[in-house]
Coordinates of C-alpha atoms and ligand atoms in Angstrom, one line a residue:
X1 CA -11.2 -3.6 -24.6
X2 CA -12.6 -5.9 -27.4
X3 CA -16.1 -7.6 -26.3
X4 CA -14.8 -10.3 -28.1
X5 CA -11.5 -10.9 -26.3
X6 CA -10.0 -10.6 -22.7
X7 CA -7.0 -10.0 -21.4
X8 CA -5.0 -12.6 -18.9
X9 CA -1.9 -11.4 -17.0
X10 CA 0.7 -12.8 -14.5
X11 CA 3.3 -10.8 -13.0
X12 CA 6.8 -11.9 -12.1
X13 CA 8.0 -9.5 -9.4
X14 CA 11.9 -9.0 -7.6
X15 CA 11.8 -7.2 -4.3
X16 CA 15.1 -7.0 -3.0
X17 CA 15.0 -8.1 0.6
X18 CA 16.2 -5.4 3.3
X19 CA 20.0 -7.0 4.9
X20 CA 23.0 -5.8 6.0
X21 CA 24.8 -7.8 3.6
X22 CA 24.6 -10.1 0.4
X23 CA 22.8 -13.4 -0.3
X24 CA 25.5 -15.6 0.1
X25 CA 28.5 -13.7 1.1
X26 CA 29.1 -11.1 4.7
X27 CA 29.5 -8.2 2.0
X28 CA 27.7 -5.5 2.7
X29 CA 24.7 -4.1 0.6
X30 CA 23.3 -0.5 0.3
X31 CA 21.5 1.8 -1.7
X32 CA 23.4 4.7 -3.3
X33 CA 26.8 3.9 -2.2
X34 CA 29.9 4.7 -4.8
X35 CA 30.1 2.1 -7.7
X36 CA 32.0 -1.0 -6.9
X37 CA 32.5 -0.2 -3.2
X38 CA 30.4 -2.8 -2.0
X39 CA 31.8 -5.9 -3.7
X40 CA 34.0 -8.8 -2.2
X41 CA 35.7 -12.0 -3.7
X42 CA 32.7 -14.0 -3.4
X43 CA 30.6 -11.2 -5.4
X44 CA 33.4 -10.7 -8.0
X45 CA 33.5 -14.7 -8.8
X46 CA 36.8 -14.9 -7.7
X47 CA 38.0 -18.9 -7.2
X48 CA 38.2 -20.3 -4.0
X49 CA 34.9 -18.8 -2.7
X50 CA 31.8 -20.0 -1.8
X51 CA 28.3 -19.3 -1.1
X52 CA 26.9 -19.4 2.4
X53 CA 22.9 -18.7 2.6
X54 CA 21.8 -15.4 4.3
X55 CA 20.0 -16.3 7.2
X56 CA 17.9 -12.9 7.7
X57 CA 17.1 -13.2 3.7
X58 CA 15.6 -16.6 4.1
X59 CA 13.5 -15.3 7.5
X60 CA 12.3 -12.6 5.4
X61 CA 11.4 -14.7 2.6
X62 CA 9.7 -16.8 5.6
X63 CA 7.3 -13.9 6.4
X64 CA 6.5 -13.5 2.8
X65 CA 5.1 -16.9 2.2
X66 CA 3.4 -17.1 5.2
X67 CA 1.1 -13.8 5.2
X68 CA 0.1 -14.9 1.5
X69 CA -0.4 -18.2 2.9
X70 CA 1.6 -20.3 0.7
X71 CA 2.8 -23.5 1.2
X72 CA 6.5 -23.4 2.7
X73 CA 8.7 -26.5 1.9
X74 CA 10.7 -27.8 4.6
X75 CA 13.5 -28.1 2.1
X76 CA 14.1 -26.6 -1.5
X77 CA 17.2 -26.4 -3.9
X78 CA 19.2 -24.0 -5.1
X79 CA 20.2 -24.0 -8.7
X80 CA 22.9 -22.2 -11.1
X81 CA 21.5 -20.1 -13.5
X82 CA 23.6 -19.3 -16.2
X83 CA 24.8 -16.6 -18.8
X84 CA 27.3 -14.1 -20.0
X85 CA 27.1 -10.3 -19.4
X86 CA 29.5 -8.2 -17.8
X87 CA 26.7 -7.4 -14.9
X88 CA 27.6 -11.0 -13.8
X89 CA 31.0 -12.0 -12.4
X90 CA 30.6 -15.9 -12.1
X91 CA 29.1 -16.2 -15.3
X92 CA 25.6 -18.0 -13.2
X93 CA 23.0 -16.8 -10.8
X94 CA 22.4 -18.9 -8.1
X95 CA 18.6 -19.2 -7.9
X96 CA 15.5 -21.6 -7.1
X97 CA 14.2 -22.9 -10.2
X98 CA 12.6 -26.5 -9.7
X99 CA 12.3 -26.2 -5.5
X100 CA 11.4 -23.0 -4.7
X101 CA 11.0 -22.9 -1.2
X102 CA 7.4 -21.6 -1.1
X103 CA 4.5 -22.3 -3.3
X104 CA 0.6 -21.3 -3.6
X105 CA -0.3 -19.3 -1.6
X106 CA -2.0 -15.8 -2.9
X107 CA -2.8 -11.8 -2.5
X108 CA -5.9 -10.0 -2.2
X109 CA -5.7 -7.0 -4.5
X110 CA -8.0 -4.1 -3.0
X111 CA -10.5 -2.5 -4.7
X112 CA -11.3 -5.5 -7.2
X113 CA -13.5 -8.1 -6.8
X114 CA -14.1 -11.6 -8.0
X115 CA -17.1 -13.3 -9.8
X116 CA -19.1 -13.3 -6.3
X117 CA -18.7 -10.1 -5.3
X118 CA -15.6 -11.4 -3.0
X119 CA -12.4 -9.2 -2.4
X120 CA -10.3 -10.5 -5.5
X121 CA -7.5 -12.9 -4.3
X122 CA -5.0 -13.4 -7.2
X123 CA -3.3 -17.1 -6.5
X124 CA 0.4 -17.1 -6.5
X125 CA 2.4 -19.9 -8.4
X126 CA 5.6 -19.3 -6.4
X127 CA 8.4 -17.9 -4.0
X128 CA 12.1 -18.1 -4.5
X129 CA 15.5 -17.2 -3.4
X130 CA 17.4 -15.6 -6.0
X131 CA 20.5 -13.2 -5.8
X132 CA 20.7 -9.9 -8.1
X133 CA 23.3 -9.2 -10.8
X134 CA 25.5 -6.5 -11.3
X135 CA 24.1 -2.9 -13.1
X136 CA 25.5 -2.1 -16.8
X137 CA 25.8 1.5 -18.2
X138 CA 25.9 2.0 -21.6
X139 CA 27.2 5.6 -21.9
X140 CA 25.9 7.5 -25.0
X141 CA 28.1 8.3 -27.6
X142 CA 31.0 6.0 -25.9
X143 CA 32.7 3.3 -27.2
X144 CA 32.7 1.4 -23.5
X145 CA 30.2 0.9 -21.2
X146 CA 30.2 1.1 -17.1
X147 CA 29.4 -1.8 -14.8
X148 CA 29.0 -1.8 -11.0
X149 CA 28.3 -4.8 -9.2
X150 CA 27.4 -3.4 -5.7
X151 CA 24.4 -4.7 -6.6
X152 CA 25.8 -8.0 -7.5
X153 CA 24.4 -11.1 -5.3
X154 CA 22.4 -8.7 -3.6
X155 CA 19.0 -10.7 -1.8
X156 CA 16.0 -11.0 -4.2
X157 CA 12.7 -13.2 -3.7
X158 CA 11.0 -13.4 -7.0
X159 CA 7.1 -13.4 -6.0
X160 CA 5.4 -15.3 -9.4
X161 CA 1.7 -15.2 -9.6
X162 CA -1.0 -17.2 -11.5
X163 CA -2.2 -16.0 -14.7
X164 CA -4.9 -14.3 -12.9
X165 CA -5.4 -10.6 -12.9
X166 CA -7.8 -9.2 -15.7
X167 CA -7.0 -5.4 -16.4
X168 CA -4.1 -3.2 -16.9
X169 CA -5.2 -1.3 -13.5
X170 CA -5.9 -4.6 -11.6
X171 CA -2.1 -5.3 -12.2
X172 CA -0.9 -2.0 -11.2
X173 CA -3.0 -2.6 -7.9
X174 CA -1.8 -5.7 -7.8
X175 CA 1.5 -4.7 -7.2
X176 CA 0.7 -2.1 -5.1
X177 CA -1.0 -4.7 -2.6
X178 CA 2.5 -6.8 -2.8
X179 CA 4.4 -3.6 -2.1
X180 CA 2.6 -2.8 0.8
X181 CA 2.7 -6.2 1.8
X182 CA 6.5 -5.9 2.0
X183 CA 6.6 -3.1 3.6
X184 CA 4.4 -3.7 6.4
X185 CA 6.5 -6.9 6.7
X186 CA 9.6 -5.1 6.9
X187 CA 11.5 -6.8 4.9
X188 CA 12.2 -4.7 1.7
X189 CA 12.2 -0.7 0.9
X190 CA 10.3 -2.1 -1.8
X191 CA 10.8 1.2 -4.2
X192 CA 10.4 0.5 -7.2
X193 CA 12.4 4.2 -8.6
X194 CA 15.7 2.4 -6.9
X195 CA 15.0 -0.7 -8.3
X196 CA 14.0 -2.5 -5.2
X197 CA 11.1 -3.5 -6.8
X198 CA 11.1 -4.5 -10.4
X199 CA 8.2 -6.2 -12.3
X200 CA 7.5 -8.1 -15.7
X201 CA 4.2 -8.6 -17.0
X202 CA 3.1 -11.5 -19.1
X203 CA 0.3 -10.8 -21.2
X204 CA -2.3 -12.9 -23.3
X205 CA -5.7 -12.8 -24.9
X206 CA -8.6 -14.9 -25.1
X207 CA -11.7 -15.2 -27.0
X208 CA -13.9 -14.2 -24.0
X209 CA -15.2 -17.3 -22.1
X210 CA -12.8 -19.6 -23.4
X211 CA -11.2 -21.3 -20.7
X212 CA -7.5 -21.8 -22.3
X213 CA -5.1 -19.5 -22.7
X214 CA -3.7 -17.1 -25.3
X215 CA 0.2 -17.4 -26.5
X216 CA 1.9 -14.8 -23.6
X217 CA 4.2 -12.3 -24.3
X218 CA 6.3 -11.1 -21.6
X219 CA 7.2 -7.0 -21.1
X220 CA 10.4 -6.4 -19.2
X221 CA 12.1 -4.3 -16.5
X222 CA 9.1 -1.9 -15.6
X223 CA 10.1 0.4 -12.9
X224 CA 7.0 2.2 -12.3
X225 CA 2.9 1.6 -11.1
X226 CA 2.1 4.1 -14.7
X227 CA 4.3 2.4 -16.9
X228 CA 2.9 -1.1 -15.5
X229 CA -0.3 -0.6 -16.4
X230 CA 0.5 1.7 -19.7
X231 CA 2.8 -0.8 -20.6
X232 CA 0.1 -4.1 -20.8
X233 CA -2.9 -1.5 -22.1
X234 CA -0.2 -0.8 -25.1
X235 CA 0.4 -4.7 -25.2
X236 CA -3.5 -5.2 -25.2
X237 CA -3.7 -2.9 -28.3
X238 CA -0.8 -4.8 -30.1
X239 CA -2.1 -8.0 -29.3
X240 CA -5.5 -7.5 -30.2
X241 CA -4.7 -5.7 -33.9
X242 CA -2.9 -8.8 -34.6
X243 CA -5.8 -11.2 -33.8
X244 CA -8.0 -9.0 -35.4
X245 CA -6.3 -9.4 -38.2
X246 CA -5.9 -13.0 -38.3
X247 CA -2.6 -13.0 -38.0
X248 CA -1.2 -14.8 -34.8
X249 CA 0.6 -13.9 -31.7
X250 CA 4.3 -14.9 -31.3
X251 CA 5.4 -15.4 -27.8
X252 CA 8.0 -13.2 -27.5
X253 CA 10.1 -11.0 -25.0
X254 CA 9.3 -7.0 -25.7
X255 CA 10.4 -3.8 -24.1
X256 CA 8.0 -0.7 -23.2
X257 CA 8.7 2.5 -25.1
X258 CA 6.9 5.2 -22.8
X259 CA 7.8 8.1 -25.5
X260 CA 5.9 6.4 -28.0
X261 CA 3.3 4.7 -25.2
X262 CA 4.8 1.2 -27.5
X263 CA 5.7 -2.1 -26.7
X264 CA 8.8 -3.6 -28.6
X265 CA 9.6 -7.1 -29.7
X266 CA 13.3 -7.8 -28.5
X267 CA 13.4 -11.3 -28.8
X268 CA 11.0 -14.1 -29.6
X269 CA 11.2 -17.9 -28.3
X270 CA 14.0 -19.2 -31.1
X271 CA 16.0 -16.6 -30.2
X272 CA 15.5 -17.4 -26.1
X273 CA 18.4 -18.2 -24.1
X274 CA 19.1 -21.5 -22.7
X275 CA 20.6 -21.0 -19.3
X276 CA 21.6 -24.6 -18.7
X277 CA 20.2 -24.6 -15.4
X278 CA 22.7 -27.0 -13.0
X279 CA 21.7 -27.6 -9.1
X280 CA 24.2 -25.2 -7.1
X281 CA 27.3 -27.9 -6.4
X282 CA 28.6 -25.7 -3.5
X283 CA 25.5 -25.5 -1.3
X284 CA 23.2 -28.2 0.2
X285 CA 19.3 -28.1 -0.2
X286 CA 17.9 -25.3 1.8
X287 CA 16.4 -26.3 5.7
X288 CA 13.8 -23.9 7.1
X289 CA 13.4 -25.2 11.1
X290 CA 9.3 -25.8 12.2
X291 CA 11.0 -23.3 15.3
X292 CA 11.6 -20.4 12.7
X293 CA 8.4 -20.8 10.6
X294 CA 6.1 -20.9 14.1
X295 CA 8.5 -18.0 15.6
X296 CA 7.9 -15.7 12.7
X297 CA 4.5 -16.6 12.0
X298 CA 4.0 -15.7 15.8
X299 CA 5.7 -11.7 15.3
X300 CA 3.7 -10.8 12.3
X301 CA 2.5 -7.6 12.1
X302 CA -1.2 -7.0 11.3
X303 CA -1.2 -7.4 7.7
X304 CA -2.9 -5.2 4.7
X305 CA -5.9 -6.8 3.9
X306 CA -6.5 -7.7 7.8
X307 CA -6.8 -4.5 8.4
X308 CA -9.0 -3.5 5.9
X309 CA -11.4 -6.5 6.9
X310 CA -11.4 -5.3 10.3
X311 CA -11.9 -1.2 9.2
X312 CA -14.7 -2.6 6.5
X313 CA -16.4 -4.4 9.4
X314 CA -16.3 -1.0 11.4
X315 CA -17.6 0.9 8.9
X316 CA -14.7 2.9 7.4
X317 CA -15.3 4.0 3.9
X318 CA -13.1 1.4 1.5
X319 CA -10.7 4.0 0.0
X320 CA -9.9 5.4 3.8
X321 CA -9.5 1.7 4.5
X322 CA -7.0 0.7 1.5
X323 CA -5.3 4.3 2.4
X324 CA -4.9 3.2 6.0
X325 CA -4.2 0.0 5.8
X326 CA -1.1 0.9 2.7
X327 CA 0.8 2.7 5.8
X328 CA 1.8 0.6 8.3
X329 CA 2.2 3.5 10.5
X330 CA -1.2 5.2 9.8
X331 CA -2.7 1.7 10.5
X332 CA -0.9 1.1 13.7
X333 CA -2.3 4.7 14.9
X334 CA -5.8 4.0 13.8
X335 CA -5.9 0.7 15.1
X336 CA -4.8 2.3 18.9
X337 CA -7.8 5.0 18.3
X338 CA -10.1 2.1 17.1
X339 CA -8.4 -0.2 20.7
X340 CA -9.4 2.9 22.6
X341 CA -13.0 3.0 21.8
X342 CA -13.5 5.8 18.8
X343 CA -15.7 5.4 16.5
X344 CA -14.3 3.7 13.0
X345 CA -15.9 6.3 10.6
X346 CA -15.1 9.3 12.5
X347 CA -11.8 8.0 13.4
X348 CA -10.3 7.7 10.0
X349 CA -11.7 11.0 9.2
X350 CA -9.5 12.6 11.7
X351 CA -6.1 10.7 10.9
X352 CA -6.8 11.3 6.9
X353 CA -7.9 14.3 7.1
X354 CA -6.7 16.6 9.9
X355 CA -4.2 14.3 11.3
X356 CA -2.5 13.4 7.9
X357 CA -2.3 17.2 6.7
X358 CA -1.0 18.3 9.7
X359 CA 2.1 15.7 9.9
X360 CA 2.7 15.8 5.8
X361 CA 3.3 19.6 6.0
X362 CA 5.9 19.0 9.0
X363 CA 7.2 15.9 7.1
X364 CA 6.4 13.6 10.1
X365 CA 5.4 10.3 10.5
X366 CA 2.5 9.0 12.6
X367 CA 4.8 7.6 15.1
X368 CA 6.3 10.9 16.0
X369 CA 2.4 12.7 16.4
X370 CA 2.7 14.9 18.6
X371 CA -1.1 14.2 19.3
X372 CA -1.5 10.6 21.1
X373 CA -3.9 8.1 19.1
X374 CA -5.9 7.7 22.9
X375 CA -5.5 11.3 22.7
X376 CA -7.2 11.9 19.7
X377 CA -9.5 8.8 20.3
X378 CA -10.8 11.0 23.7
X379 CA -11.6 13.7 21.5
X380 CA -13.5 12.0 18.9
X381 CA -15.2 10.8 21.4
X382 CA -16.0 14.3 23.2
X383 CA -17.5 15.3 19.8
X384 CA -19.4 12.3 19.2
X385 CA -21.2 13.2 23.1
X386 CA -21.9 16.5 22.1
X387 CA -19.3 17.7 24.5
X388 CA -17.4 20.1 22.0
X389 CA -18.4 21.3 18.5
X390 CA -16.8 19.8 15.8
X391 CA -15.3 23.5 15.1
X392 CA -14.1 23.2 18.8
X393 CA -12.6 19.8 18.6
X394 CA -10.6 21.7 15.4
X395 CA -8.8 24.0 17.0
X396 CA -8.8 21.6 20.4
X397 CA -6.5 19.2 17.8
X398 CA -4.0 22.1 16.9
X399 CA -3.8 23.2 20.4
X400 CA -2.9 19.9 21.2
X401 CA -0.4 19.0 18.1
X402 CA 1.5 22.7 18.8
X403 CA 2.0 22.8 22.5
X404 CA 3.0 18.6 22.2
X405 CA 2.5 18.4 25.8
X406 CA 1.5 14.5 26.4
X407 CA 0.2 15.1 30.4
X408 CA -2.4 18.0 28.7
X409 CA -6.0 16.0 27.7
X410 CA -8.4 17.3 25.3
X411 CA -10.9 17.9 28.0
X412 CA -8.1 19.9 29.9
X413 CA -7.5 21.7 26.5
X414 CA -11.4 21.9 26.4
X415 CA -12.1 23.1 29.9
X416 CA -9.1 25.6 29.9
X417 CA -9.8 27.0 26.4
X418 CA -13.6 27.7 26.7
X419 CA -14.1 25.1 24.3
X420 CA -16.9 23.1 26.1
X421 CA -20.3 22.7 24.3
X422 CA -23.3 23.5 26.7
X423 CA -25.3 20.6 26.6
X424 CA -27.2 21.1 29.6
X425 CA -30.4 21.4 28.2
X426 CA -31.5 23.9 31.5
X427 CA -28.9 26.1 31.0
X428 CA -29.4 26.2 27.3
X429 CA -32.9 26.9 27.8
X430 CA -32.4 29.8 30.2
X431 CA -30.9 31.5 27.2
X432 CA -33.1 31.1 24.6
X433 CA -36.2 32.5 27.0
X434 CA -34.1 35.4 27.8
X435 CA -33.4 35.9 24.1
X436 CA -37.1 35.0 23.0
X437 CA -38.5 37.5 26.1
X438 CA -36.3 40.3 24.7
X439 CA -37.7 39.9 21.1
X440 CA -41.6 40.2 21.7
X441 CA -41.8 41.7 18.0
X442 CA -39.4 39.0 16.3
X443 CA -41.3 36.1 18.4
X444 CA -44.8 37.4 17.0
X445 CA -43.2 38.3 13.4
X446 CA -42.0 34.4 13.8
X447 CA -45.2 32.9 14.9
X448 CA -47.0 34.7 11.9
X449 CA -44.9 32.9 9.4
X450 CA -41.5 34.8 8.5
X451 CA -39.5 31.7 9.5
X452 CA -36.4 33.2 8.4
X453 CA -36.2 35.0 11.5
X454 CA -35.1 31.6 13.1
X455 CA -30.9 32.6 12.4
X456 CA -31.6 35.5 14.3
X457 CA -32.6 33.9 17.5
X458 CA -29.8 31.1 16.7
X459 CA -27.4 34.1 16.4
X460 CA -28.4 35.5 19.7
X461 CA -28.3 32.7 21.4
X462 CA -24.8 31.6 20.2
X463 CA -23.8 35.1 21.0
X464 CA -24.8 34.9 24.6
X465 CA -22.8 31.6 24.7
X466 CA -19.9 32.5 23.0
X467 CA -20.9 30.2 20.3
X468 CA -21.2 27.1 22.8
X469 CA -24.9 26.0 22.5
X470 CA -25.2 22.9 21.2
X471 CA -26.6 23.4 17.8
X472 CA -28.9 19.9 18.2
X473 CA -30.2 20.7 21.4
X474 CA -30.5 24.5 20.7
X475 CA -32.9 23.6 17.6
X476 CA -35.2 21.5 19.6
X477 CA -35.6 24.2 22.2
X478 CA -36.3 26.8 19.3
X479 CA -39.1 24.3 17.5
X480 CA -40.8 24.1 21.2
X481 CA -40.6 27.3 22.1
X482 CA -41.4 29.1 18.9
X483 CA -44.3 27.0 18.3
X484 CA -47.2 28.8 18.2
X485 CA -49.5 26.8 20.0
X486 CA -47.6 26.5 23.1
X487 CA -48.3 28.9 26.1
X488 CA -46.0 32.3 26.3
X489 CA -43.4 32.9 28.1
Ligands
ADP1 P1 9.0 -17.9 -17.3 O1 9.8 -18.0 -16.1 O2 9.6 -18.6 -18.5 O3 8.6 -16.6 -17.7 P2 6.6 -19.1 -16.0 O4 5.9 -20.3 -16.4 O5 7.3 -19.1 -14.7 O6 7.6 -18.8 -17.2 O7 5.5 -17.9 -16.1 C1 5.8 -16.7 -15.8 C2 4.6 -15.8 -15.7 O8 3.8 -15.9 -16.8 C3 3.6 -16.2 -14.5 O9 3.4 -15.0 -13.8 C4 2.4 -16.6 -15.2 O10 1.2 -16.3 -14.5 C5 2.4 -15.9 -16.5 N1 1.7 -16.6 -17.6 C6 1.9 -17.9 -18.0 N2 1.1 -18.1 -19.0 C7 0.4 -17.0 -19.3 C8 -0.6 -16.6 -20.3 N3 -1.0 -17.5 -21.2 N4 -1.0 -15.4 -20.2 C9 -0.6 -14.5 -19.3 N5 0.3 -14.8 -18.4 C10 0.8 -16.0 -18.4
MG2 MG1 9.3 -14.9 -17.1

């Protein structure tokens, strides 16, 4: 990037919300189902039908606003959008344009920090209601094109944010964060290869340190996290040869070309539309009941950057934490080790590392473990004592995942399997005298200065316990015993 220029971006994103059926009509909605099976009279603009609010829609757009702590209105309006494209029946999209029903409000994005230091919270503008169009296919080489409208009135929220985030990447995590968001919530598949999530990015520059903003140009329909951020890095480049060159930027509305790593003016502001934006005539402003807001607020789940407050304060390392706290499952399982007293370090080492490979090659999710998150919790906590290796507590773990037997403990695993560390600093001791008494030479060789003979007694000694000495404990006995100045035998 140019020292003498920054760049400014604001993302408008469309999650579709997860419903049985449409934003204003009972018909069903799904991903993947044959073109134009999921359509009914209201989605195919047929007179004599009219819209009636989703109530499941609006209570997830409810949990939305309030985990990014926006401000809900107690009423907002709905308002006719319009324009003609065979993706859209009625010839208008009922949306929220001057009430949206939440506003302010904001999103920590993980990873990037403010001016102070602070987890970097981008400031959202606004929430709204929207309903989706139709999908056009232009076939190649055809003289007609293909529409379905399955998709058509489908449930969207439009999440808008502040002009806030400073970097290609700081986008991309951006949206990440909002995805998550969503999906901890439960309210959307949020994917963003089926379309459930879509973004555009608006994009400025600034002379660096100037405190207004550049003319925007704003890059639509990117359906992925890489073409996100390749897509505003490309529009950085664009943006910046033209101010380099004197020559000013013309706010316009551009496509990405990922072949040619390109954005594309398609249309600048002359050409914009005008949508003729009417309030909806068939349905009254929008109500959200105190009793909903306080009963949702009351069933959140933990949320993302909760969680990765309360695994920062424990002392898990950041990128386990934003891992962790990405899968709602993973965190629900961590959070039940942390409930049952494991360590926070050493617990997400496990459920990264030998927990997560485990149930990705079986293609399992952390719910369905067959190892318990107290379970593994006890175990941790058995190495942390020094009561089994951490060698041990390996193969304890796949004992445990392969015979899946929930009433079978690590300690029983332990006990039953050999697997328990002597600790028991007598015992220990017993053997390394008999090993050190039956090595007169290698104890004097030792004493005299060939240090390296110190594996060989840790050898013997692990051999006499079957490799169950505690190592920590074993080495102390070893530097009092072998020292030279204390009295034989
Ligand atoms: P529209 O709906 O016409 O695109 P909005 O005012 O709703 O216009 O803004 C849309 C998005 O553009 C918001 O995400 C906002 O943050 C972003 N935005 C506005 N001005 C700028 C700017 N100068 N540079 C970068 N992003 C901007
Ligand atoms: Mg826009």
């Amino acid at each position: 990037m140019s020292p003498a220029y920054e760049p400014v971006i604001g993302l408008e994103v469309h999650c579709q919300l997860q419903t049985a059926s449409k934003m204003f009509s009972a018909c069903p909605v799904g991903i993947g189902a044959p073109p134009n099976t999921l359509v009914d009279p209201y989605t195919l603009g047929l007179p004599g039908t009219l819209p009636v609010p989703n109530a499941q829609a609006v209570r997830h757009g409810i949990a939305l606003a309030l985990a990014c702590g926006c401000e809900l209105h107690p009423q907002s309006r709905f308002a006719r959008k319009h324009y003609f494209y065979p993706d859209l029946p009625k010839g208008y999209q009922i949306t929220q344009s001057d009430h949206p029903y939440a506003t302010g409000g904001s999103l920590e994005v993980p990873g990037f920090t403010d001016a102070h230091g602070q987890p970097k919270r981008v400031p959202l503008t606004r929430i709204h209601f929207e309903e989706d169009a139709g999908k056009n296919t232009h076939v190649l080489g055809e003289d007609h094109s293909l529409v379905d409208y399955n998709r058509a009135g489908a449930p969207l929220l439009e999440i808008v944010s502040e002009p806030a985030l400073g970097s290609p990447d700081e986008a991309a995590a951006y949206l990440r964060e909002l995805r998550t968001l969503v999906r901890t919530l439960g309210i959307s598949q949020a994917n963003m290869e089926e379309g459930t999530l879509r973004c555009d990015a608006n994009v400025s520059l600034r002379p660096r340190g100037q405190a207004t903003l550049g003319t925007r140009c704003e890059i639509k329909n990117l359906n992925s996290f890489r073409f996100l951020a390749q897509a505003i890095a490309a529009e950085i480049r664009r943006q910046l040869d033209l101010l380099e060159r004197g020559e000013a930027v013309v706010m316009a509305t551009l496509s990405y070309d990922p072949e040619r790593d390109r954005t594309r003016i398609m249309r600048t502001k002359e050409a914009a539309a005008d949508y003729r934006y009417l309030p909806e005539p068939d349905l009254p402003p929008l109500s959200i009941p105190a009793a909903w807001v306080e009963e949702i607020r009351s069933s959140l789940p933990p949320l993302p950057a909760a969680r990765r407050a309360r695994y920062a304060q424990q002392g898990i390392a950041a990128d386990d934490a934003v891992l962790l706290a990405a899968e709602p499952e993973l965190g629900d399982y961590l959070d039940r080790m942390l409930d049952a007293g494991a360590p926070g370090p050493k617990a997400a080492n496990w459920v990264t590392g030998e927990l997560l490979a485990k149930l990705r090659s079986d293609g399992r999710d952390p719910s369905a473990s067959p190892v318990s998150p107290e379970a593994l919790a006890e175990l941790v906590g058995m190495v942390e004592r020094d009561e089994v290796s951490g060698r041990s507590a390996k193969a304890i773990f796949a004992t445990l995942y392969t015979e899946a037997d929930p009433s079978q403990s690590p300690r029983a695993i332990a006990e039953r399997d050999g697997h328990r560390q002597l600790s028991d600093d007598a015992a220990i001791e017993a053997v390394v005298r008999e090993v050190l008494e039956g090595s007169p030479g290698q104890v004097q060789q030792y004493r005299a200065g060939k240090t390296k003979l110190r594996g060989y007694f840790v050898g013997q000694v692990m051999k006499r316990t079957q490799g169950r000495a505690n190592p920590r404990v074993l080495n102390e006995l070893l530097d009092r015993l072998l020292d030279p100045d204390a009295p034989e035998g």
